[in-house]
Coordinates of C-alpha atoms in Angstrom, one line a residue:
M525 CA 0.0 -0.2 0.0
A526 CA 3.0 2.3 0.9
E527 CA 4.4 1.7 -2.4
A528 CA 1.2 2.2 -4.1
V529 CA 0.7 5.5 -2.6
E530 CA 4.0 6.7 -3.2
A531 CA 3.3 6.0 -7.0
C532 CA 0.0 8.3 -6.4
R533 CA 1.7 11.1 -4.9
P534 CA 1.6 13.4 -7.9
H535 CA -2.1 13.1 -7.7
F536 CA -2.5 13.8 -4.0
L537 CA 0.2 16.8 -4.3
A538 CA -1.8 18.3 -7.1
A539 CA -5.0 17.8 -5.0
A540 CA -3.5 19.5 -2.1
V541 CA -2.3 22.5 -4.3
F542 CA -5.6 22.8 -6.1
S543 CA -7.2 22.8 -2.5
L544 CA -5.0 25.7 -1.7
F545 CA -6.4 27.7 -4.5
I546 CA -9.9 26.6 -3.9
N547 CA -9.9 27.9 -0.6
L548 CA -8.4 31.1 -1.4
L549 CA -11.0 31.4 -4.2
F550 CA -13.6 30.9 -1.5
L551 CA -12.5 34.2 -0.1
A552 CA -14.1 35.8 -3.0
P553 CA -17.6 36.0 -2.0
A554 CA -16.6 37.7 1.4
I555 CA -14.5 40.0 -0.5
Y556 CA -17.3 40.8 -2.8
M557 CA -19.6 41.6 0.0
L558 CA -17.0 44.0 1.7
Q559 CA -16.7 46.1 -1.8
V560 CA -20.6 46.0 -2.4
Y561 CA -21.4 47.5 1.0
D562 CA -18.2 49.7 1.4
R563 CA -17.7 50.9 -1.9
V564 CA -20.9 50.4 -4.3
V565 CA -23.5 51.2 -1.7
A566 CA -21.5 54.1 -0.2
T567 CA -20.7 55.7 -3.7
G568 CA -23.2 54.5 -5.9
G569 CA -20.7 53.3 -8.5
K570 CA -22.5 51.1 -10.9
M571 CA -19.5 50.3 -12.9
T572 CA -17.6 49.2 -9.8
L573 CA -20.6 46.9 -9.1
L574 CA -20.3 45.4 -12.8
F575 CA -16.7 44.9 -12.7
I576 CA -16.5 43.1 -9.3
T577 CA -19.4 40.9 -10.4
L578 CA -17.6 39.8 -13.3
A579 CA -14.5 39.3 -11.1
L580 CA -16.7 37.1 -8.7
A581 CA -17.8 35.3 -11.7
V582 CA -14.4 34.5 -12.8
A583 CA -13.2 33.3 -9.4
L584 CA -16.3 31.2 -8.8
F585 CA -16.0 29.6 -12.3
A586 CA -12.2 28.9 -11.7
L587 CA -13.3 27.5 -8.1
S588 CA -15.7 25.4 -9.9
A589 CA -13.3 24.0 -12.3
L590 CA -10.4 23.6 -9.8
D591 CA -13.0 21.6 -7.6
A592 CA -14.0 19.4 -10.5
I593 CA -10.3 19.0 -11.3
R594 CA -9.6 18.0 -7.8
N595 CA -12.4 15.4 -7.6
R596 CA -11.1 13.8 -11.0
L597 CA -7.5 13.5 -9.6
L598 CA -8.8 11.7 -6.5
V599 CA -10.8 9.4 -8.7
R600 CA -7.8 8.8 -10.7
A601 CA -5.7 8.2 -7.9
S602 CA -8.2 5.5 -6.8
L603 CA -8.2 4.0 -10.1
R604 CA -4.3 3.9 -10.1
L605 CA -4.3 2.5 -6.9
D606 CA -6.7 -0.3 -8.3
A607 CA -4.3 -1.0 -11.2
L608 CA -1.1 -1.3 -9.1
L609 CA -2.7 -3.0 -6.0
A610 CA -5.6 -5.3 -7.2
P611 CA -3.6 -7.7 -9.3
K612 CA -1.1 -8.2 -6.3
I613 CA -3.9 -8.6 -3.8
L614 CA -5.7 -11.0 -5.7
K615 CA -2.5 -13.1 -6.6
R616 CA -1.1 -13.2 -3.3
M617 CA -4.4 -14.1 -1.7
M618 CA -5.3 -16.5 -4.1
G619 CA -2.3 -18.6 -3.2
R620 CA -3.7 -18.8 0.4
N621 CA -7.5 -19.0 0.4
S622 CA -10.2 -18.1 -2.2
N623 CA -12.6 -16.5 0.6
A624 CA -9.5 -14.6 1.9
A625 CA -9.0 -13.3 -1.6
V626 CA -12.8 -12.3 -1.9
Q627 CA -13.0 -10.5 1.5
A628 CA -9.5 -8.7 0.8
M629 CA -10.8 -7.6 -2.6
R630 CA -13.9 -6.4 -0.9
D631 CA -12.0 -4.4 1.7
F632 CA -9.7 -2.8 -0.8
E633 CA -12.7 -1.7 -2.9
T634 CA -14.1 0.1 0.3
V635 CA -10.7 1.9 0.7
R636 CA -10.6 2.9 -3.2
Q637 CA -14.2 4.3 -3.1
A638 CA -13.4 6.3 0.0
I639 CA -10.2 7.8 -1.7
G640 CA -12.4 8.9 -4.8
S641 CA -15.2 9.9 -2.6
P642 CA -16.3 13.8 -1.7
V643 CA -15.2 13.3 1.6
A644 CA -11.7 12.8 0.8
G645 CA -11.9 16.2 -0.9
A646 CA -13.3 17.8 2.4
M647 CA -10.4 16.3 4.3
F648 CA -8.1 18.0 1.8
D649 CA -9.9 21.2 2.7
V650 CA -9.7 20.9 6.5
P651 CA -5.9 21.7 6.7
W652 CA -6.5 25.1 5.0
F653 CA -9.1 26.1 7.5
P654 CA -6.4 28.4 9.4
L655 CA -6.5 30.6 6.4
F656 CA -10.1 31.7 7.3
L657 CA -9.3 32.0 10.7
A658 CA -6.4 34.3 9.8
V659 CA -8.8 36.3 7.5
A660 CA -11.2 36.5 10.5
F661 CA -8.8 38.1 12.7
L662 CA -7.7 40.5 10.1
L663 CA -11.4 41.7 9.9
H664 CA -11.5 41.9 13.8
F665 CA -9.8 40.3 16.9
W666 CA -13.2 39.1 18.2
I667 CA -14.1 37.8 15.0
G668 CA -11.3 35.6 14.9
I669 CA -11.8 34.4 18.7
L670 CA -15.5 33.4 17.6
A671 CA -14.0 31.4 14.6
T672 CA -11.3 29.8 16.6
A673 CA -13.9 29.0 19.4
A674 CA -16.4 27.3 16.8
S675 CA -13.6 25.5 15.1
A676 CA -12.3 24.1 18.4
I677 CA -16.1 22.9 19.3
L678 CA -16.4 21.3 16.1
F679 CA -13.2 19.5 16.2
F680 CA -14.3 18.3 19.6
V681 CA -17.6 17.1 18.1
A682 CA -15.7 15.2 15.1
W683 CA -13.4 13.4 18.1
R684 CA -16.5 12.4 19.9
N685 CA -18.1 11.2 16.9
Q686 CA -15.0 9.1 16.1
R687 CA -14.9 7.8 19.8
A688 CA -18.6 7.1 19.7
T689 CA -18.9 5.2 16.3
A690 CA -15.5 3.4 15.5
E691 CA -15.9 0.1 17.5
T692 CA -19.7 -0.1 16.6
M693 CA -18.8 0.6 12.7
Q694 CA -15.9 -2.1 12.8
T695 CA -18.3 -4.6 14.2
A696 CA -21.0 -3.8 11.8
T697 CA -18.7 -3.9 8.7
Q698 CA -17.3 -7.2 9.9
A699 CA -20.6 -8.8 10.5
M700 CA -22.2 -7.4 7.3
A701 CA -19.0 -8.8 5.3
A702 CA -19.4 -12.4 7.0
S703 CA -23.0 -12.1 6.3
Q704 CA -22.3 -11.5 2.5
A705 CA -19.8 -14.5 2.5
A706 CA -22.4 -16.8 3.9
A707 CA -24.9 -15.7 1.7
Q708 CA -22.6 -16.3 -1.3
T709 CA -22.0 -19.9 -0.2
V710 CA -25.5 -20.8 0.2
A711 CA -26.4 -19.3 -3.4
L712 CA -23.5 -21.4 -5.0
N713 CA -25.2 -24.6 -3.2
N714 CA -28.8 -23.7 -3.6
D715 CA -29.6 -27.2 -5.3
T716 CA -28.2 -28.8 -1.9
V717 CA -29.9 -26.6 0.3
R718 CA -33.4 -27.2 -1.4
A719 CA -32.9 -31.0 -1.6
L720 CA -32.0 -31.1 2.0
G721 CA -35.2 -28.8 2.9
M722 CA -32.9 -26.2 4.4
V723 CA -34.4 -23.3 2.8
G724 CA -36.3 -21.8 5.6
T725 CA -33.4 -22.6 7.9
M726 CA -31.0 -21.0 5.8
V727 CA -33.0 -18.1 5.1
N728 CA -33.7 -17.3 8.9
R729 CA -29.9 -17.9 9.5
Q730 CA -29.0 -15.1 7.0
L731 CA -31.7 -12.9 8.2
A732 CA -30.4 -13.5 11.7
Q733 CA -26.8 -12.3 10.6
R734 CA -28.0 -9.6 8.5
A735 CA -30.0 -8.2 11.2
F736 CA -27.0 -8.3 13.7
G737 CA -24.7 -6.3 11.1
L738 CA -27.6 -3.9 10.2
S739 CA -28.4 -3.3 13.6
R740 CA -25.0 -2.4 14.7
L741 CA -24.9 -0.1 11.4
S742 CA -27.9 1.6 12.0
D743 CA -26.6 2.3 15.5
A744 CA -23.4 3.7 14.3
Q745 CA -25.5 5.8 11.5
F746 CA -27.8 7.0 14.4
T747 CA -25.0 8.1 16.5
G748 CA -23.0 9.9 13.6
G749 CA -26.3 11.4 12.6
R750 CA -26.7 13.1 15.8
F751 CA -23.2 14.4 15.8
S752 CA -23.7 15.5 12.1
A753 CA -27.0 17.5 13.0
L754 CA -25.0 18.9 15.9
S755 CA -22.2 20.1 13.9
R756 CA -24.8 21.5 11.4
F757 CA -26.6 23.4 14.2
L758 CA -23.2 24.8 15.6
R759 CA -22.1 26.0 11.8
L760 CA -25.4 27.7 11.0
F761 CA -25.6 29.4 14.6
V762 CA -21.9 30.5 14.3
Q763 CA -22.8 32.0 10.9
S764 CA -25.7 34.0 12.6
A765 CA -24.0 34.9 15.4
A766 CA -21.1 36.2 13.5
L767 CA -23.8 38.7 11.8
G768 CA -24.7 39.7 15.3
L769 CA -21.0 40.2 16.8
G770 CA -20.4 42.1 13.5
A771 CA -23.2 44.4 14.1
L772 CA -22.2 45.1 17.5
L773 CA -18.7 45.9 16.5
A774 CA -20.2 48.0 13.4
I775 CA -22.3 49.9 15.8
A776 CA -19.0 50.6 18.0
G777 CA -17.4 51.8 14.8
Y778 CA -14.7 48.9 14.8
I779 CA -15.7 47.4 11.5
S780 CA -17.7 48.5 8.4
A781 CA -21.1 47.4 7.3
G782 CA -19.6 45.0 4.6
A783 CA -17.5 43.3 7.2
I784 CA -20.6 42.2 8.7
V785 CA -21.7 39.9 5.8
A786 CA -18.3 39.0 5.1
A787 CA -17.6 37.8 8.5
S788 CA -20.6 35.4 8.2
I789 CA -19.6 34.1 5.1
L790 CA -16.1 33.7 6.2
L791 CA -17.0 31.5 9.2
S792 CA -19.5 29.5 7.4
R793 CA -16.7 28.5 4.9
A794 CA -14.2 28.0 7.6
L795 CA -16.5 25.3 9.3
Q796 CA -17.9 23.8 6.2
P797 CA -15.1 21.1 5.6
V798 CA -15.0 20.1 9.4
E799 CA -19.0 19.5 9.1
A800 CA -18.5 17.6 5.9
V801 CA -16.0 15.4 7.4
I802 CA -18.1 14.7 10.5
G803 CA -21.0 14.0 8.1
G804 CA -18.9 11.4 6.0
W805 CA -17.4 9.8 8.9
P806 CA -19.3 6.6 8.3
T807 CA -17.4 6.4 5.2
I808 CA -13.8 7.1 6.8
I809 CA -14.5 4.7 9.6
G810 CA -15.4 2.1 7.1
A811 CA -12.3 2.6 5.0
H812 CA -9.9 2.8 8.0
A813 CA -11.4 -0.5 9.4
A814 CA -11.1 -2.3 5.9
L815 CA -7.7 -1.2 5.6
T816 CA -6.8 -2.5 9.1
R817 CA -8.3 -5.8 8.1
L818 CA -6.4 -5.8 4.7
A819 CA -3.0 -5.1 6.2
E820 CA -3.4 -7.8 8.8
V821 CA -4.4 -10.3 6.2
M822 CA -1.4 -9.4 3.9
S823 CA 0.9 -9.1 6.7
G824 CA 1.1 -12.8 6.7
V825 CA 1.5 -13.3 2.9
P826 CA 5.0 -13.6 1.6
A827 CA 5.9 -10.7 -0.9
E828 CA 6.2 -11.5 -4.5
R829 CA 9.4 -13.1 -5.7
I830 CA 11.3 -12.8 -9.0
Y831 CA 11.7 -16.5 -10.1
T832 CA 14.3 -17.7 -12.6
R833 CA 12.7 -19.5 -15.2
L834 CA 13.8 -23.2 -15.1
P835 CA 14.1 -25.5 -18.2
E836 CA 11.2 -27.9 -19.2
P837 CA 10.8 -30.6 -16.6
A838 CA 10.6 -34.3 -17.9
G839 CA 8.5 -35.2 -15.0
R840 CA 10.6 -36.9 -12.4
L841 CA 8.7 -36.4 -9.1
E842 CA 10.6 -36.7 -5.7
V843 CA 8.7 -36.5 -2.4
D844 CA 10.9 -36.2 0.8
Q845 CA 9.5 -36.6 4.2
V846 CA 6.4 -34.4 3.4
G847 CA 4.2 -33.1 6.2
V848 CA 1.0 -30.9 6.4
R849 CA -1.2 -29.7 9.2
G850 CA -4.9 -28.9 8.8
P851 CA -6.7 -25.8 9.7
D852 CA -6.9 -26.9 13.4
G853 CA -3.2 -27.5 13.6
R854 CA -3.1 -31.4 13.9
P855 CA -1.2 -33.2 11.3
V856 CA -2.8 -34.6 8.4
L857 CA 0.1 -35.9 6.5
F858 CA 3.7 -36.7 7.9
G859 CA 6.6 -38.6 6.8
I860 CA 5.5 -39.2 3.1
S861 CA 8.4 -40.2 0.9
V862 CA 8.3 -41.3 -2.7
D863 CA 9.3 -40.9 -6.2
V864 CA 7.9 -41.4 -9.5
S865 CA 9.7 -41.6 -12.9
P866 CA 8.4 -40.3 -16.2
G867 CA 6.3 -42.8 -17.7
E868 CA 5.4 -44.4 -14.5
M869 CA 2.1 -44.6 -12.6
L870 CA 1.8 -44.7 -8.9
G871 CA -1.3 -45.7 -7.2
V872 CA -2.3 -44.1 -3.8
I873 CA -5.0 -46.0 -2.0
G874 CA -6.2 -45.8 1.8
P875 CA -9.4 -45.5 3.8
S876 CA -11.5 -42.3 3.9
G877 CA -9.6 -39.5 5.8
A878 CA -6.2 -41.1 5.3
G879 CA -4.9 -37.9 3.7
K880 CA -5.1 -39.0 0.1
T881 CA -6.6 -35.9 -1.3
T882 CA -4.3 -33.8 0.8
L883 CA -1.4 -35.4 -0.6
A884 CA -2.9 -34.9 -4.2
K885 CA -3.2 -31.1 -3.6
V886 CA 0.4 -31.0 -2.1
L887 CA 1.8 -32.8 -5.4
A888 CA -0.2 -30.6 -7.5
G889 CA 1.4 -27.4 -5.9
A890 CA -2.3 -26.3 -4.7
I891 CA -0.8 -26.2 -1.1
P892 CA 2.6 -25.8 0.5
T893 CA 4.4 -28.4 2.7
E894 CA 5.2 -27.4 6.4
A895 CA 7.7 -30.1 6.5
G896 CA 9.7 -32.1 3.9
I897 CA 9.9 -31.0 0.3
V898 CA 8.7 -32.0 -3.2
R899 CA 10.9 -31.5 -6.4
I900 CA 10.3 -32.0 -10.0
D901 CA 13.5 -32.9 -11.9
G902 CA 15.4 -32.1 -8.8
A903 CA 14.1 -28.3 -8.4
A904 CA 11.9 -27.7 -5.3
Y905 CA 8.3 -26.6 -6.0
S906 CA 9.2 -23.4 -4.2
D907 CA 11.7 -22.5 -6.9
W908 CA 8.9 -22.2 -9.4
E909 CA 6.4 -19.4 -10.1
S910 CA 3.2 -21.0 -9.3
D911 CA 1.5 -20.4 -12.7
D912 CA 4.7 -21.6 -14.6
L913 CA 4.9 -25.0 -12.7
A914 CA 1.2 -25.5 -13.3
R915 CA 1.7 -25.5 -16.7
H916 CA 3.6 -28.8 -16.6
I917 CA 1.0 -30.4 -14.1
G918 CA -2.4 -31.8 -15.0
Y919 CA -4.6 -31.9 -11.9
L920 CA -7.9 -33.3 -11.5
P921 CA -9.3 -32.7 -8.1
Q922 CA -12.1 -34.8 -6.4
E923 CA -14.7 -32.6 -7.5
P924 CA -14.5 -31.4 -11.0
S925 CA -14.5 -27.6 -10.1
L926 CA -15.3 -26.2 -13.4
F927 CA -16.0 -22.4 -13.6
E928 CA -18.2 -19.9 -15.3
G929 CA -17.4 -19.9 -19.1
T930 CA -17.4 -22.0 -22.0
I931 CA -16.3 -25.7 -22.3
K932 CA -13.3 -24.6 -24.2
E933 CA -12.3 -22.0 -21.9
N934 CA -12.5 -24.4 -18.9
I935 CA -10.6 -26.9 -20.7
S936 CA -7.8 -24.5 -21.7
R937 CA -7.5 -23.2 -18.2
F938 CA -9.0 -19.7 -19.3
S939 CA -5.8 -19.2 -21.4
G940 CA -7.4 -18.2 -24.5
A941 CA -7.0 -14.4 -24.9
A942 CA -3.6 -14.5 -26.2
N943 CA -3.8 -16.6 -29.2
G944 CA -7.2 -18.4 -30.0
T945 CA -6.0 -20.4 -32.6
D946 CA -3.5 -22.4 -30.8
V947 CA -5.9 -22.7 -27.9
D948 CA -8.5 -24.1 -30.1
K949 CA -6.1 -26.7 -31.4
L950 CA -4.9 -27.5 -27.8
A951 CA -8.2 -27.8 -26.2
V952 CA -9.6 -30.2 -28.7
A953 CA -6.4 -32.2 -28.7
A954 CA -6.6 -32.4 -24.7
A955 CA -10.3 -33.4 -25.2
Q956 CA -9.3 -36.1 -27.6
A957 CA -6.5 -37.4 -25.3
A958 CA -8.8 -37.6 -22.2
G959 CA -11.5 -39.4 -24.5
A960 CA -14.2 -36.5 -23.9
H961 CA -14.1 -35.3 -27.8
E962 CA -17.3 -37.1 -28.7
L963 CA -18.9 -36.3 -25.6
I964 CA -18.4 -32.5 -25.9
L965 CA -19.4 -32.5 -29.6
K966 CA -22.7 -33.7 -28.5
L967 CA -23.4 -30.9 -26.3
P968 CA -25.8 -27.8 -27.8
K969 CA -22.8 -25.6 -28.8
G970 CA -20.0 -28.2 -28.5
Y971 CA -16.7 -26.6 -27.3
D972 CA -18.4 -23.2 -27.0
T973 CA -21.3 -24.7 -24.7
P974 CA -21.4 -21.9 -21.9
L975 CA -21.4 -23.3 -18.3
G976 CA -23.0 -21.4 -15.1
P977 CA -21.4 -20.8 -11.8
L978 CA -19.7 -24.0 -10.3
G979 CA -19.8 -25.5 -14.0
Q980 CA -23.6 -25.7 -13.9
G981 CA -25.2 -27.0 -17.1
L982 CA -23.3 -30.6 -17.2
S983 CA -24.0 -33.8 -15.3
S984 CA -21.3 -34.9 -12.8
G985 CA -20.0 -37.6 -15.1
Q986 CA -19.8 -34.8 -18.0
A987 CA -18.0 -32.4 -15.5
Q988 CA -15.5 -35.1 -14.7
R989 CA -14.7 -35.8 -18.3
V990 CA -14.3 -32.2 -19.1
A991 CA -12.2 -31.6 -16.0
L992 CA -10.1 -34.6 -17.2
A993 CA -9.6 -32.9 -20.3
R994 CA -8.4 -29.7 -18.7
A995 CA -5.9 -32.0 -16.7
F996 CA -4.6 -33.2 -20.4
Y997 CA -4.4 -29.7 -21.6
G998 CA -0.9 -28.8 -22.9
N999 CA 0.5 -32.4 -22.6
P1000 CA 1.7 -31.9 -18.7
V1001 CA 4.6 -34.1 -17.9
L1002 CA 3.1 -34.8 -14.2
M1003 CA -0.5 -35.8 -13.6
I1004 CA -2.2 -35.9 -10.5
L1005 CA -5.7 -37.5 -10.4
D1006 CA -7.9 -37.6 -7.4
E1007 CA -10.6 -40.3 -7.8
P1008 CA -10.9 -39.7 -11.6
N1009 CA -13.7 -42.3 -12.0
A1010 CA -15.8 -41.2 -9.2
F1011 CA -18.6 -40.1 -11.5
L1012 CA -17.9 -42.2 -14.6
D1013 CA -19.9 -45.0 -16.0
S1014 CA -18.1 -48.3 -17.5
D1015 CA -17.6 -46.5 -20.9
G1016 CA -16.2 -43.5 -19.1
E1017 CA -13.9 -45.6 -16.9
A1018 CA -12.4 -47.3 -20.1
A1019 CA -11.8 -44.0 -21.8
L1020 CA -9.9 -42.9 -18.7
I1021 CA -7.6 -46.0 -18.5
T1022 CA -6.9 -45.7 -22.5
S1023 CA -6.2 -42.0 -21.8
L1024 CA -3.8 -42.6 -18.9
A1025 CA -1.9 -45.2 -21.0
G1026 CA -1.6 -42.8 -23.6
A1027 CA -0.1 -40.1 -20.9
M1028 CA 2.5 -42.5 -19.9
N1029 CA 3.4 -43.6 -23.4
R1030 CA 4.4 -40.0 -24.0
G1031 CA 6.4 -40.0 -20.9
A1032 CA 4.1 -38.3 -18.3
A1033 CA 4.6 -39.6 -14.8
V1034 CA 1.0 -40.2 -13.3
I1035 CA -0.1 -40.2 -9.6
L1036 CA -3.6 -41.8 -9.4
I1037 CA -5.6 -41.8 -6.4
A1038 CA -8.6 -44.2 -6.4
H1039 CA -10.9 -46.4 -4.4
R1040 CA -11.9 -48.9 -7.2
R1041 CA -8.8 -51.0 -7.8
S1042 CA -9.9 -51.5 -11.6
I1043 CA -8.6 -48.1 -12.4
L1044 CA -5.2 -49.0 -10.9
S1045 CA -4.4 -51.7 -13.2
G1046 CA -1.6 -49.6 -15.0
A1047 CA -0.1 -48.8 -11.7
K1048 CA 3.5 -50.0 -11.3
R1049 CA 3.6 -49.3 -7.6
L1050 CA 1.2 -48.7 -4.9
L1051 CA 1.4 -46.5 -1.9
V1052 CA -1.1 -46.9 0.9
L1053 CA -1.8 -44.3 3.4
E1054 CA -3.2 -44.6 6.7
G1055 CA -3.8 -41.8 9.3
G1056 CA -1.6 -39.5 7.2
R1057 CA 1.4 -41.9 7.2
P1058 CA 2.7 -44.2 4.6
K1059 CA 1.8 -47.7 5.5
L1060 CA 2.8 -49.7 2.5
L1061 CA 4.9 -48.9 -0.5
G1062 CA 6.1 -51.5 -3.2
P1063 CA 5.0 -53.2 -6.4
S1064 CA 1.3 -53.1 -7.0
Q1065 CA 1.1 -57.1 -6.8
E1066 CA 3.0 -57.5 -3.7
V1067 CA 1.2 -54.7 -1.7
A1068 CA -2.1 -56.0 -3.0
N1069 CA -1.1 -59.6 -1.7
R1070 CA 0.0 -58.0 1.6
L1071 CA -3.3 -56.2 2.1
L1072 CA -5.3 -59.4 1.2
Q1073 CA -3.2 -61.3 3.9
V1074 CA -3.6 -58.4 6.4
G1075 CA -7.3 -58.6 5.7
E1076 CA -7.5 -62.6 6.0
G1077 CA -5.8 -62.2 9.3
A1078 CA -7.9 -59.7 10.8
A1079 CA -11.0 -61.5 9.6
G1080 CA -9.6 -64.9 11.4

């Protein structure tokens, strides 16, 4: 954020300079009133009135133009911040957790909108209010004292507003963010919600979360509204009081009649930015809370690293004493060591909860290891830029995990913007290699068939076949497939076995996780996991025989 703000410094410096001239030009109406009462009325000079009116029009036009340019500068600054930070936030947060990325971007958008809002312009005006105090003292000492006292009271009101609403506003924004995230999750799983009869329960749960957030938000807004009303009363009262004080001073002969009205205009303008900041305090508090959350989340994310581009790997995988902890801190995997050569298939089996899916994610580079190391062709995964490494890995997760877009976009991993012709060929080739080409051609628009959120529009079996084609995209040298036949019929499973044989024939290393042994016929070796530990590792037939002996012994 600091670097991005530094890049936007020219915008902010220009806005500050424009604010100086804007506030200088705001003196024009007060000067105009002085001239009207002290010169025009006293002398009857019509030409004087004409020229000072023209001068006032020019000053106010320049003021309006500078104010518009300042607002444009602040909006441009917010857009530049977005261009500089949004890609980094998304890239760094997506490496950790997609929900965290969504919340981080929501917080960043709150900060960005606050920078481009009118309240930001008011904050640029506040530092120049001493200019109006100085002019008030030039009119008369007691007018300056009145302006100073009124300013002090308004700043005290602003401080009290901050103290009264900061904690409540932060709680409200957190509650509303949590409610929005929960609503998004329910919306993406609406079929399951309806099928399980959870619609009413989920609606009530969402309403309860939303009601709490809205309650806290309304409390903060009510409190802020009271302080805003108080500040408006003070400004209007001081503006009128300045007329009364000016009249007393004029009666005593200390100031002219024109200074009476000028003092009222002057004090009104001096206090207006402070009142605007108080009125926009919820925006400021919301942006501050969002920035604090963003800083806390991003502080735990490693900074971007410049990677040396490594040569194309052949697909030799080495796993050395790998360990991973779950969200609760308990070990999910530990002590996993295995190697897979190009053209070889390793089968991974074990009971539910043994850590097979976690191992697949580690080998695919989806989650980092907390102990041990994973290497491809001798280079640690951490030595690769994640997207560059992913080009060489074909990963099929347990759930197909398709995205909103066309079939072709999903197969090509949404890389079609650069070179459409090559992507078309690669997507079709991947589908053919996965045995999904004929299936895709039977869809309403073939490869251009659009899918909804989470790949809606395909059956589970069709989605898994498309996801398998995605894993084959670009002929990766390492393929990790987690339960690839979970949703397939016998024809689909036969096509899968043929596809895997083709991948090994071209030299790809394959790690296949499965429950059904039929799909593991091509596996040279088997790794058996139990409780996150490697229980058995060896040639497939030997491991199968030992498992059979253990099963018979347990039965006896």
